[in-house]
Coordinates of C-alpha atoms in Angstrom, one line a residue:
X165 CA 5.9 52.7 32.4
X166 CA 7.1 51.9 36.5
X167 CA 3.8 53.5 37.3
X168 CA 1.3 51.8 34.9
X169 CA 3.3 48.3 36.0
X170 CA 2.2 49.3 39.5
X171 CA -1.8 49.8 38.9
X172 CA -2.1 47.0 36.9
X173 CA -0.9 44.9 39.8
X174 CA -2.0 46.9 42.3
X175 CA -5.6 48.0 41.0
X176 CA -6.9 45.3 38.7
X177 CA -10.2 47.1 39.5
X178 CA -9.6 50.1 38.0
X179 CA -11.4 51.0 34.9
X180 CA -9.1 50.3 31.7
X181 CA -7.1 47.5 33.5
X182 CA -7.2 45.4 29.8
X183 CA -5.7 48.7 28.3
X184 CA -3.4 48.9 30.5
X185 CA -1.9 45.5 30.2
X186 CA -2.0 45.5 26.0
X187 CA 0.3 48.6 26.8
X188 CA 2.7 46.7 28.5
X189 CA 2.5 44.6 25.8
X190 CA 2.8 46.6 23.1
X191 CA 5.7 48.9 24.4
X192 CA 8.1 45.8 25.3
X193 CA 11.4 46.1 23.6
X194 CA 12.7 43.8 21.0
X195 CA 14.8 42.8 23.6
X196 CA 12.4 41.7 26.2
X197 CA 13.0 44.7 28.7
X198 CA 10.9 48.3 28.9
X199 CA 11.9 51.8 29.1
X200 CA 15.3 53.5 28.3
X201 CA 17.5 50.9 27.3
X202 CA 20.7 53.1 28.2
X203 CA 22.9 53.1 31.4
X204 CA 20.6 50.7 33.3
X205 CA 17.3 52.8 33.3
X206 CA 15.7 49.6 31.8
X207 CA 15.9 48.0 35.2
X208 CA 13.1 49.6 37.0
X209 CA 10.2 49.7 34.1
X210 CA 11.4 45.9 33.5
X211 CA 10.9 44.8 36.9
X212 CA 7.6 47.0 36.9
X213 CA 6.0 45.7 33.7
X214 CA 7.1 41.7 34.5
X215 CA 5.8 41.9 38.1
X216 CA 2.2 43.4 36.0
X217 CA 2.3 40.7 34.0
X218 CA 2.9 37.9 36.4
X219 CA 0.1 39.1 38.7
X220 CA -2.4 39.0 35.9
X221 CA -1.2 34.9 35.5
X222 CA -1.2 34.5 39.2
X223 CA -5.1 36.2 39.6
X224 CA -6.0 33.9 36.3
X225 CA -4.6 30.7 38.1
X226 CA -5.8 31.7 41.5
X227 CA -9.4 33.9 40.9
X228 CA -10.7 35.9 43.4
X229 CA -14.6 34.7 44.4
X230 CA -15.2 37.8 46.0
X231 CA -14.0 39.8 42.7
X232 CA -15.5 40.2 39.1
X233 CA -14.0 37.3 37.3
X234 CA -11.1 39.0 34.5
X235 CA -10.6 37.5 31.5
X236 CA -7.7 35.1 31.1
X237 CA -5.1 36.3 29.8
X238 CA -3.8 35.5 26.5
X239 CA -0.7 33.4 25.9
X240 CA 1.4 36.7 25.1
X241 CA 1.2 37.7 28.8
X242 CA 3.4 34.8 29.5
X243 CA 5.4 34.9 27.0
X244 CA 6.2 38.9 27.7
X245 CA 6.9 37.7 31.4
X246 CA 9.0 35.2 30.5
X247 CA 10.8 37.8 28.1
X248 CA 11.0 40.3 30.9
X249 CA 12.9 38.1 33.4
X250 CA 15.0 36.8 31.0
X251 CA 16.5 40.1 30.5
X252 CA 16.1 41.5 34.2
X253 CA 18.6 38.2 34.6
X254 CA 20.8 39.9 32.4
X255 CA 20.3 43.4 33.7
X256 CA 20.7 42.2 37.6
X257 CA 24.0 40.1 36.5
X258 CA 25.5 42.7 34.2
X259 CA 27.7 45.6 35.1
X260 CA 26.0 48.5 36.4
X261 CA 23.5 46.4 39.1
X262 CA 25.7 43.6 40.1
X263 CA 29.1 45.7 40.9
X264 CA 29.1 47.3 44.3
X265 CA 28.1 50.8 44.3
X266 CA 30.8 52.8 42.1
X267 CA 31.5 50.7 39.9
X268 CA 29.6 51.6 37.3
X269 CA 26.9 54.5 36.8
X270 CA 23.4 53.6 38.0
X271 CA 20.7 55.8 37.5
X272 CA 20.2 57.7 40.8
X273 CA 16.3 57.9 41.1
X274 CA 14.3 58.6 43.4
X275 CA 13.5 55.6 46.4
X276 CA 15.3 53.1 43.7
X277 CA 16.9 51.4 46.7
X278 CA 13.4 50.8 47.9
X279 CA 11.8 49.6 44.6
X280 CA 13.8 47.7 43.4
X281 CA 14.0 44.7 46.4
X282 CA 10.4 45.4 46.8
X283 CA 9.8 44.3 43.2
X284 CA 12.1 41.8 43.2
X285 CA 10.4 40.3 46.2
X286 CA 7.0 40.3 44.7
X287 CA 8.2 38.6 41.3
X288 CA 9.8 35.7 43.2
X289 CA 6.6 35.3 45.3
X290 CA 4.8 35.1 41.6
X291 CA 7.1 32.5 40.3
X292 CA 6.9 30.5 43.9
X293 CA 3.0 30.7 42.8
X294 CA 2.4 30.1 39.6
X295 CA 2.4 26.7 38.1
X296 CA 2.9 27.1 34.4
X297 CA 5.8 25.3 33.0
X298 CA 6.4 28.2 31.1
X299 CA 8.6 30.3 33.4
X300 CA 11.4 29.9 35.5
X301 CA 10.3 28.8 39.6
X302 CA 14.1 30.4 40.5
X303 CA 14.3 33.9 41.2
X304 CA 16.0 36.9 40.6
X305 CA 19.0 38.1 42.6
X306 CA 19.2 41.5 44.1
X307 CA 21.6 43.8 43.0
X308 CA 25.0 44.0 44.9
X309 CA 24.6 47.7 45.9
X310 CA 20.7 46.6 47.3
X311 CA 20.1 44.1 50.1
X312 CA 16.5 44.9 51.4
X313 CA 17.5 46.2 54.9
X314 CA 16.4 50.1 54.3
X315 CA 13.1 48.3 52.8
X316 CA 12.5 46.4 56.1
X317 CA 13.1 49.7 58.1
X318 CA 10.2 51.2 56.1
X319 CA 8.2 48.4 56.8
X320 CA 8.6 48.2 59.9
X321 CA 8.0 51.7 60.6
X322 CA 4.9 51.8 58.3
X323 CA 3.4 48.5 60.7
X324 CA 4.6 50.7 63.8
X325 CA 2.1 53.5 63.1
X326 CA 4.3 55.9 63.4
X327 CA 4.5 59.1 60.6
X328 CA 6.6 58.2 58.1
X329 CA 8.7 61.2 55.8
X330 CA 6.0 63.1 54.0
X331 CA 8.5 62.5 50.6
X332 CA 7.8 58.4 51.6
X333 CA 4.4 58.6 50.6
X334 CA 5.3 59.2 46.7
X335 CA 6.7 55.8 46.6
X336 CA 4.1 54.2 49.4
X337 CA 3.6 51.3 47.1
X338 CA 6.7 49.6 48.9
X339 CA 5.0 49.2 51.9
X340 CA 3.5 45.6 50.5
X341 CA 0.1 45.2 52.8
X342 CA 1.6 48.0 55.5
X343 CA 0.5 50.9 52.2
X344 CA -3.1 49.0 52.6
X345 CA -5.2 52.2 54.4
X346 CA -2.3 53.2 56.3
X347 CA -3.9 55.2 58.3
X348 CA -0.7 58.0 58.3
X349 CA -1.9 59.5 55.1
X350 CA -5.1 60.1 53.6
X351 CA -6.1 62.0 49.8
X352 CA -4.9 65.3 49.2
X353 CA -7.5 67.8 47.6
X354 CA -6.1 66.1 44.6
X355 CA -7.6 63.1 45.8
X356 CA -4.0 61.5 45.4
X357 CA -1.9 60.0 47.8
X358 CA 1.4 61.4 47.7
X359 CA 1.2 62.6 44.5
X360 CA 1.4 59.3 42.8
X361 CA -1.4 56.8 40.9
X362 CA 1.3 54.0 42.2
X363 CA 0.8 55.0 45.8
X364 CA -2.5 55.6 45.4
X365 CA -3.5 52.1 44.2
X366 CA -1.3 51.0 46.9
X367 CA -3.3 52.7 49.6
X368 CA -6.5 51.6 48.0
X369 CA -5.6 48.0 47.8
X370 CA -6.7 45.4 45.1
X371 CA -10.1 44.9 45.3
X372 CA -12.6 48.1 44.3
X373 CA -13.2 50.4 47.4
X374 CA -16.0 50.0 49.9
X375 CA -16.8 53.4 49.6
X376 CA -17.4 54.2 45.8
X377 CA -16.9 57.9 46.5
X378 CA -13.4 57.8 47.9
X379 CA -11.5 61.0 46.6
X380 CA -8.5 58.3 46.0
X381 CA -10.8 56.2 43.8
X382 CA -11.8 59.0 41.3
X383 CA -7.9 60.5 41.2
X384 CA -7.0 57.1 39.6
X385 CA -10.4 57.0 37.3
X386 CA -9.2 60.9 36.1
X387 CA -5.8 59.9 36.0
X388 CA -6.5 56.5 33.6
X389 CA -9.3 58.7 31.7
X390 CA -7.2 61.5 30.8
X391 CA -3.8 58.9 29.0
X392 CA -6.3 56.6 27.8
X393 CA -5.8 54.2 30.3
X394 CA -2.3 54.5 31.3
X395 CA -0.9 56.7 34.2
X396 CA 1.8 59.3 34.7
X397 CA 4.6 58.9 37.1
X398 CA 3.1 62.3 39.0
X399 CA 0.4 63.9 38.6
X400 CA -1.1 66.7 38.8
X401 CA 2.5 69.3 39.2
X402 CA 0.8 72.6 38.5
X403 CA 3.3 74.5 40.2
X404 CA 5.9 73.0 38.9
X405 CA 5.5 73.1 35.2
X406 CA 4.0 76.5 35.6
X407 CA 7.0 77.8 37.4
X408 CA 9.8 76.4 34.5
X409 CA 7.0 77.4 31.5
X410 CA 6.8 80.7 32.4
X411 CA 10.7 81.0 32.9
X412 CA 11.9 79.3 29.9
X413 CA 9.5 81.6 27.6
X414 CA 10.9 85.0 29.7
X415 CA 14.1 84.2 29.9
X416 CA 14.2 83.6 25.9
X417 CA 12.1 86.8 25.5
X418 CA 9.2 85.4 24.8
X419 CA 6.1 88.0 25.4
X420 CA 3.5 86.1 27.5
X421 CA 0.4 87.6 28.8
X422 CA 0.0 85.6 32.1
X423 CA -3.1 85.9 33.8
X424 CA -3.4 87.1 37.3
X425 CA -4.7 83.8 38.4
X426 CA -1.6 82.3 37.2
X427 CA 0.5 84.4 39.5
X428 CA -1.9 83.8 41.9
X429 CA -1.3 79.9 41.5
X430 CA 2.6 80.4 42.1
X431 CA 2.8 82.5 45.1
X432 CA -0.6 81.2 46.9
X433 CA 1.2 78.3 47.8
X434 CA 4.3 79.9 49.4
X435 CA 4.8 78.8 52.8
X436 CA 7.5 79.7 55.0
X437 CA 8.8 76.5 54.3
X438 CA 8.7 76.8 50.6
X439 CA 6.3 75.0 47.9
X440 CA 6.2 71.7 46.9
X441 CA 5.9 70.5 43.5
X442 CA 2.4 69.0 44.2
X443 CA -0.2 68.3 46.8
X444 CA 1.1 65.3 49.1
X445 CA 4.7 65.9 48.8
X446 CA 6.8 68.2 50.9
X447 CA 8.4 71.2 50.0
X448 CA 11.3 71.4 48.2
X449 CA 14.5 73.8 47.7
X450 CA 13.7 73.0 43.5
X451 CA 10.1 74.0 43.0
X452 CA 10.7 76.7 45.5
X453 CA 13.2 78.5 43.8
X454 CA 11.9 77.9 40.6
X455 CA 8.9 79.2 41.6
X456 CA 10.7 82.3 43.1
X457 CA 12.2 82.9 39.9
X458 CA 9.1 83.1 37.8
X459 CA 7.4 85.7 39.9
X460 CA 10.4 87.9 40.4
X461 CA 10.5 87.7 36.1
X462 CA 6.5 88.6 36.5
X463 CA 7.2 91.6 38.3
X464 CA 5.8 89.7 41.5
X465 CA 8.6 89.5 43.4
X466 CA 8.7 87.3 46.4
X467 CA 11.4 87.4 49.1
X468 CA 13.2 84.3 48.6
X469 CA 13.7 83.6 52.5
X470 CA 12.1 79.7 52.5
X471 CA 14.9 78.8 51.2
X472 CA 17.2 79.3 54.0
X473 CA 15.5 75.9 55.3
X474 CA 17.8 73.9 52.7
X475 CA 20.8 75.8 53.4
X476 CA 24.1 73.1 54.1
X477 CA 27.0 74.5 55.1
X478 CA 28.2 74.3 51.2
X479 CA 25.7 74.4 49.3
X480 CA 21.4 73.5 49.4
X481 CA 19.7 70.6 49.4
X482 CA 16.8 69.8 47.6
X483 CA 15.0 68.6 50.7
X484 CA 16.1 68.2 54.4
X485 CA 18.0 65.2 54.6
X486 CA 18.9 64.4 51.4
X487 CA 21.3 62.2 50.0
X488 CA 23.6 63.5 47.8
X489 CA 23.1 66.5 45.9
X490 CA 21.6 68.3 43.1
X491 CA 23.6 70.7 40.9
X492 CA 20.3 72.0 38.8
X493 CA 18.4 73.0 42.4
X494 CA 21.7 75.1 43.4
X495 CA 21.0 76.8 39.7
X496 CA 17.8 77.5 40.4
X497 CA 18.4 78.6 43.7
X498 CA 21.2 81.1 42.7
X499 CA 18.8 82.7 39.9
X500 CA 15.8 83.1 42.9
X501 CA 18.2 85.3 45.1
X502 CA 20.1 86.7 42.4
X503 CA 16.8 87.5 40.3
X504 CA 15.0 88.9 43.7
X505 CA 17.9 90.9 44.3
X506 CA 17.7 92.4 40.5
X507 CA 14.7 93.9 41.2
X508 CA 15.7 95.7 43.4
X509 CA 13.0 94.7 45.5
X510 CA 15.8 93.2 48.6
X511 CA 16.6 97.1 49.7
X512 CA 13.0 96.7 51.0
X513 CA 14.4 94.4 54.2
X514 CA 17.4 97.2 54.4
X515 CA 21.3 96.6 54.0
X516 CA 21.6 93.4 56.5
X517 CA 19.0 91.7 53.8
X518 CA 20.7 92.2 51.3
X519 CA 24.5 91.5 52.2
X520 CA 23.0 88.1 53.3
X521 CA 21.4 87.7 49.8
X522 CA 24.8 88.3 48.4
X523 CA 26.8 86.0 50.6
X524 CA 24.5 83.6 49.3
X525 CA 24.8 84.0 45.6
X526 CA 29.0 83.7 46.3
X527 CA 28.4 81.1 48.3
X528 CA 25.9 78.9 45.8
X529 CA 28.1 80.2 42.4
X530 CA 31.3 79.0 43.8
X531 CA 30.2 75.5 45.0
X532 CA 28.1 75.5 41.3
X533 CA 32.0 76.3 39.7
X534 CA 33.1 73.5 41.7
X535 CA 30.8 71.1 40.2
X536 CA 32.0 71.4 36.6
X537 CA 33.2 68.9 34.5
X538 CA 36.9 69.4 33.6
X539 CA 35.1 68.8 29.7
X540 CA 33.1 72.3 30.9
X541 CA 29.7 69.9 31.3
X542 CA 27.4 69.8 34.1
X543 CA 25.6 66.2 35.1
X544 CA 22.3 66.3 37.8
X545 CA 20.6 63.8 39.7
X546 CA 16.9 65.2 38.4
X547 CA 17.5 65.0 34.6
X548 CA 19.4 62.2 32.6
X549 CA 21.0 64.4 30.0
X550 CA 24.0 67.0 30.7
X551 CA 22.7 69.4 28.6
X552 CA 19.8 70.3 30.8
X553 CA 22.1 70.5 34.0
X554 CA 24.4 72.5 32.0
X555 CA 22.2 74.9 30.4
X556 CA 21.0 75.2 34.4
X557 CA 24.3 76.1 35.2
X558 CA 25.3 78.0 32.7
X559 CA 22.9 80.3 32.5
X560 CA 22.9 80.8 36.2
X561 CA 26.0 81.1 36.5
X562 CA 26.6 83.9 33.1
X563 CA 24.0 86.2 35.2
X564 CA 24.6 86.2 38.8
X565 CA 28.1 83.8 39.1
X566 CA 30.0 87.4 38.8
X567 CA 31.7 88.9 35.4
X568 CA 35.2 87.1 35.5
X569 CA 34.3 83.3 37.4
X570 CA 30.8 82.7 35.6
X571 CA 31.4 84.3 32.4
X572 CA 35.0 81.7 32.2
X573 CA 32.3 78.6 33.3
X574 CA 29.6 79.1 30.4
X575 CA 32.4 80.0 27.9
X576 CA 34.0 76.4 28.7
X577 CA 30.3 74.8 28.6
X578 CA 29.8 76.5 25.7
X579 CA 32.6 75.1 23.9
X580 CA 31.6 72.0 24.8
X581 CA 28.2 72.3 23.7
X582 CA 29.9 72.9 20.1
X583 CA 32.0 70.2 20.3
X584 CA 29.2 67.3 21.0
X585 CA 26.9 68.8 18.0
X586 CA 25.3 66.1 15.7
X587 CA 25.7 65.6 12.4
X588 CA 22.2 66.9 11.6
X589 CA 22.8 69.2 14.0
X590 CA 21.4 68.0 17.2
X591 CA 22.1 67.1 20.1
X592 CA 21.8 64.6 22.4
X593 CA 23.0 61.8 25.5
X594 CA 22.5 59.2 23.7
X595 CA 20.6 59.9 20.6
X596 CA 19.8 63.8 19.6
X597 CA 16.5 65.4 20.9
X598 CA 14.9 68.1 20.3
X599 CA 14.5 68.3 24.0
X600 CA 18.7 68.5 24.7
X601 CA 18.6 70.0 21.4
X602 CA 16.5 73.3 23.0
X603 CA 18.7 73.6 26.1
X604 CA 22.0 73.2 23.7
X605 CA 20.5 76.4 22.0
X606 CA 20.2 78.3 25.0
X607 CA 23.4 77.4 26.1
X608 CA 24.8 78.8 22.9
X609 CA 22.3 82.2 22.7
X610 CA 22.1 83.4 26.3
X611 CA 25.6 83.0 27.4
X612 CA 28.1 85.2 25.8
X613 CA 26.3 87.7 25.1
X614 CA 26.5 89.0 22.6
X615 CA 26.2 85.4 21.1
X616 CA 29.9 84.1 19.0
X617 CA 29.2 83.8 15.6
X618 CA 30.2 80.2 15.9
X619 CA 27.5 79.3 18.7
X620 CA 25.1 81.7 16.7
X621 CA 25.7 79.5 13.4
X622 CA 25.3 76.0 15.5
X623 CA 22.3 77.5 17.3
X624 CA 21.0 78.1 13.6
X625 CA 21.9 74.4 12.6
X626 CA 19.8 72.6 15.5
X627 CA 16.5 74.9 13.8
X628 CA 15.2 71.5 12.3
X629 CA 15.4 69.3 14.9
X630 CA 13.2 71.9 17.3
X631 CA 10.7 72.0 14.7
X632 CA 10.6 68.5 14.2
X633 CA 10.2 67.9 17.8
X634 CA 6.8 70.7 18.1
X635 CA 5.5 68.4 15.1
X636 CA 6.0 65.5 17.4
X637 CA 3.2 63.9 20.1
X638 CA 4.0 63.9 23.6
X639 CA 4.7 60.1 23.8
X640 CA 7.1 60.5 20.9
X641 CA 9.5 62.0 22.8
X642 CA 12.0 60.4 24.9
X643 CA 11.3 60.7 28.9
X644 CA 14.3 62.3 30.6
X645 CA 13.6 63.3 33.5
X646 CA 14.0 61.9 36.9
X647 CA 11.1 60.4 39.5
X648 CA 10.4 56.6 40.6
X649 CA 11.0 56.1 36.6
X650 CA 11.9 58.8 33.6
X651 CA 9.1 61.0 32.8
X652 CA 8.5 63.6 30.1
X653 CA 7.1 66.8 31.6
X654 CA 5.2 67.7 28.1
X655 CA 4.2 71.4 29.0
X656 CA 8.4 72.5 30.4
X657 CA 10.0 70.5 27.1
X658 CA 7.6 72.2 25.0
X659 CA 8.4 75.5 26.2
X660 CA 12.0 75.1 26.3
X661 CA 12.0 73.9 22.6
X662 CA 9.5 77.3 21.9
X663 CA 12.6 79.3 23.4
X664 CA 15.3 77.6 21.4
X665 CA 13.3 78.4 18.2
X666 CA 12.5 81.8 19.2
X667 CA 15.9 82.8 20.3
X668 CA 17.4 81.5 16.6
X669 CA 14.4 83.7 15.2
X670 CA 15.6 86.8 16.9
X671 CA 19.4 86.3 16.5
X672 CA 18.3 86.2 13.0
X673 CA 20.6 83.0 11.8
X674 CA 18.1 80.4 10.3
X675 CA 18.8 81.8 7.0
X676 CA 22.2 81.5 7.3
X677 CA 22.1 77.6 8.5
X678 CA 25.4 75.9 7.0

């Protein structure tokens, strides 16, 4: 939703730019916002989609000569702008964005303290312009926890010239006319900039390129094409999604035949700095241990050394200079070193190798053990639900956190996975998923092994909402995962949900389903 807000305004040129705004228009809640409506996720789709829409009224009022002439826009687009700031008034004056930081959960996204007084800038330069009666000329307030001052610094360093954080460049669309052709980036092979059709459009600007053969051009025109218009959040994140695929499906006991150009794909891209999740953003402790994992479970094992570049002196960051902290990447990065050292593959570097390897997995399982919830639940800054940190964790933790201290943690998460079952059997933050529903399951089934019968017999009870969620398309499905907005990483839910159902197969309970 953020991202499609962002092309719209950003890249009225762009093939399907009517397509783009009927979406807006047809995905706006009954209550005037966009997106999740929960725990203040609305804020940052809302502010994307009303800016959108009160750029297409500004253009209409104020043409460009130089430009084809669009078509005005019909009376809805105001009245879904004027919709939209009536509840961002509402969202910026309500508890979680107008108490100081603390004081209530907000969402912890990705460069949110950057978006957001960017986008509030740019709506109250729209109203300032526009001259319809229709809409409000006073603006919006910024929230209390954001005053704009990090946002001029990355202005001011963009206009500088200077090179910017390569992990800047997803979100370059902040930059206002600095992101024009900044010359400190350029398209990856992808033909993205950072990743990102937002930054890209940024970078591009809003008139159609000189150049009509600019690599940056045609990733937006494949983007658009392939979701009919509309544009993911990221895009493309082979790595990634082939790196949790290939591990959900193992780790359930799935038997994939993976080709070797798939292995290739994972461990071609190994630096000594690690792997990013996609071209144009830097590496990352996440991705590279995820990616770690999946080739030790191949049988390629890889000697998880680039992660000692995200080492802290408690525990490892997802990236060099991060703020806060991730308990899903520690996960990840206890099952590289504890998988690598499974294979036995570590004696290969000799004793000193692997008592450092060791070190590390006490070291990462006892600040993971720390993080618990006292309700046995695990929260993460990369995923909205608790279910997916916690199956993270727990699983992690049952294999390589040591027989006594990580068996105790999953049997508390466990429990508390039965506890916070559904009705019909699902589960779910707010409402149940089959998504949380599929990380519930594994919860229950690889922990504790062999499985209780009580987790075995709620395992077998969540069967129907799994196979209601294969039978459902993509967009269907809630987005719960953390970048710039929630995203839904189709190919990684899928295949968790393909686990869930294969591991209830196997432990042989849907028959029994109470």
């Amino acid at each position: 939703m953020y991202e499609t807000g962002r092309v719209v305004s950003l890249a009225p040129w762009l093939t399907g730019h009517e397509r783009r705004i009927a979406f807006l228009l047809d995905t706006q809640r009954t209550d005037g916002g966009w997106g999740l409506p929960h725990d203040g996720y609305a804020l940052v789709p809302t502010l994307s989609a009303t800016e959108a829409l009160l750029s297409v009224l500004v253009r209409a009022e104020s043409p460009d000569e130089e430009e084809p002439a669009q078509p005005q826009p019909a009376e809805d687009v105001a009245d879904a702008a004027a919709r939209g700031l009536s509840r961002l008034r509402e969202l910026l004056t309500g508890g979680t964005w107008a108490s100081p930081p603390g004081a209530a959960a907000q969402p912890d996204m990705p460069a949110i303290e950057l978006i957001v007084p960017s986008l509030v800038e740019r709506i109250n330069r729209h109203l300032g312009d526009l001259g319809t009666a229709a809409l409000p000329r006073d603006g919006l307030p910024l929230p209390a926890s954001m005053d704009g001052t990090r946002l001029a610094l990355v202005r001011d360093l963009l206009r500088s010239g200077a090179r910017p954080p390569k992990k800047l460049m997803h979100a370059l669309e902040i930059g206002g006319a600095a992101a024009h052709g900044f010359a400190g980036t350029g398209p990856e092979s992808t033909g993205a900039i950072g990743a990102s059709p937002a930054a890209t459009a940024a970078w591009l600007g809003d008139r159609a390129p000189a150049d009509p053969s600019t690599p940056a051009r045609w990733y937006l025109e494949t983007v658009a094409a392939m979701h009919d218009g509309v544009v993911p959040v990221a895009y493309p994140l082979t790595v990634f999604e082939r790196g949790w695929v290939l591990s959900w499906l193992s780790r359930a006991g799935i038997s994939v035949p993976v080709p070797p150009e798939v292995v290739l794909s994972l461990t071609a891209p190994l630096r000594a700095e690690g792997t990013a999740t996609a071209a144009g953003l830097p590496a990352d402790a996440d991705t590279t241990a995820g990616t770690l994992y999946a080739l030790a479970l191949l049988g390629a094992p890889h000697p998880p050394d680039p992660l000692w570049n995200y080492e802290t002196s408690t525990h490892f960051c997802t990236w060099k200079g991060e703020d806060g902290f991730s308990t899903t990447t520690n996960a990840h990065v206890l099952e590289a070193f504890g998988e690598f050292l499974a294979t036995g593959a570590a004696a290969r570097g000799g004793d000193r190798d692997v008592r450092r390897y060791e070190a590390t997995i006490e070291k990462v399982g006892g600040w993971l053990l720390e993080q618990q919830r006292d309700d046995g639940a695990w929260t993460d800054r990369w995923h909205a639900s608790p279910y997916y940190a916690t199956a993270s964790c727990a699983l992690a933790l049952e294999r390589f956190g040591g027989a006594g201290r990580g068996a105790d943690a999953a049997g508390r998460a466990r429990a508390w996975i039965l506890r916070t079952q559904r009705p019909d059997g699902s589960w779910g933050r707010w409402d149940g998923t089959a998504e949380e529903t599929a990380y519930a399951v594994q919860t229950l089934l690889l922990t504790g092994r062999p499985p209780e019968p009580e987790a075995v017999r709620a395992a077998a009870r969540g069967r129907d909402a799994l196979l209601r969620g294969l039978s459902m398309p993509d967009g269907a499905h809630p987005p719960l995962w953390h970048d710039k907005d929630l995203y839904h990483p189709s190919a990684i839910v899928r295949a968790a949900i393909l686990a869930g159902l294969h591991l209830i197969e196997t432990a042989g309970t849907h028959e029994n389903k109470e």
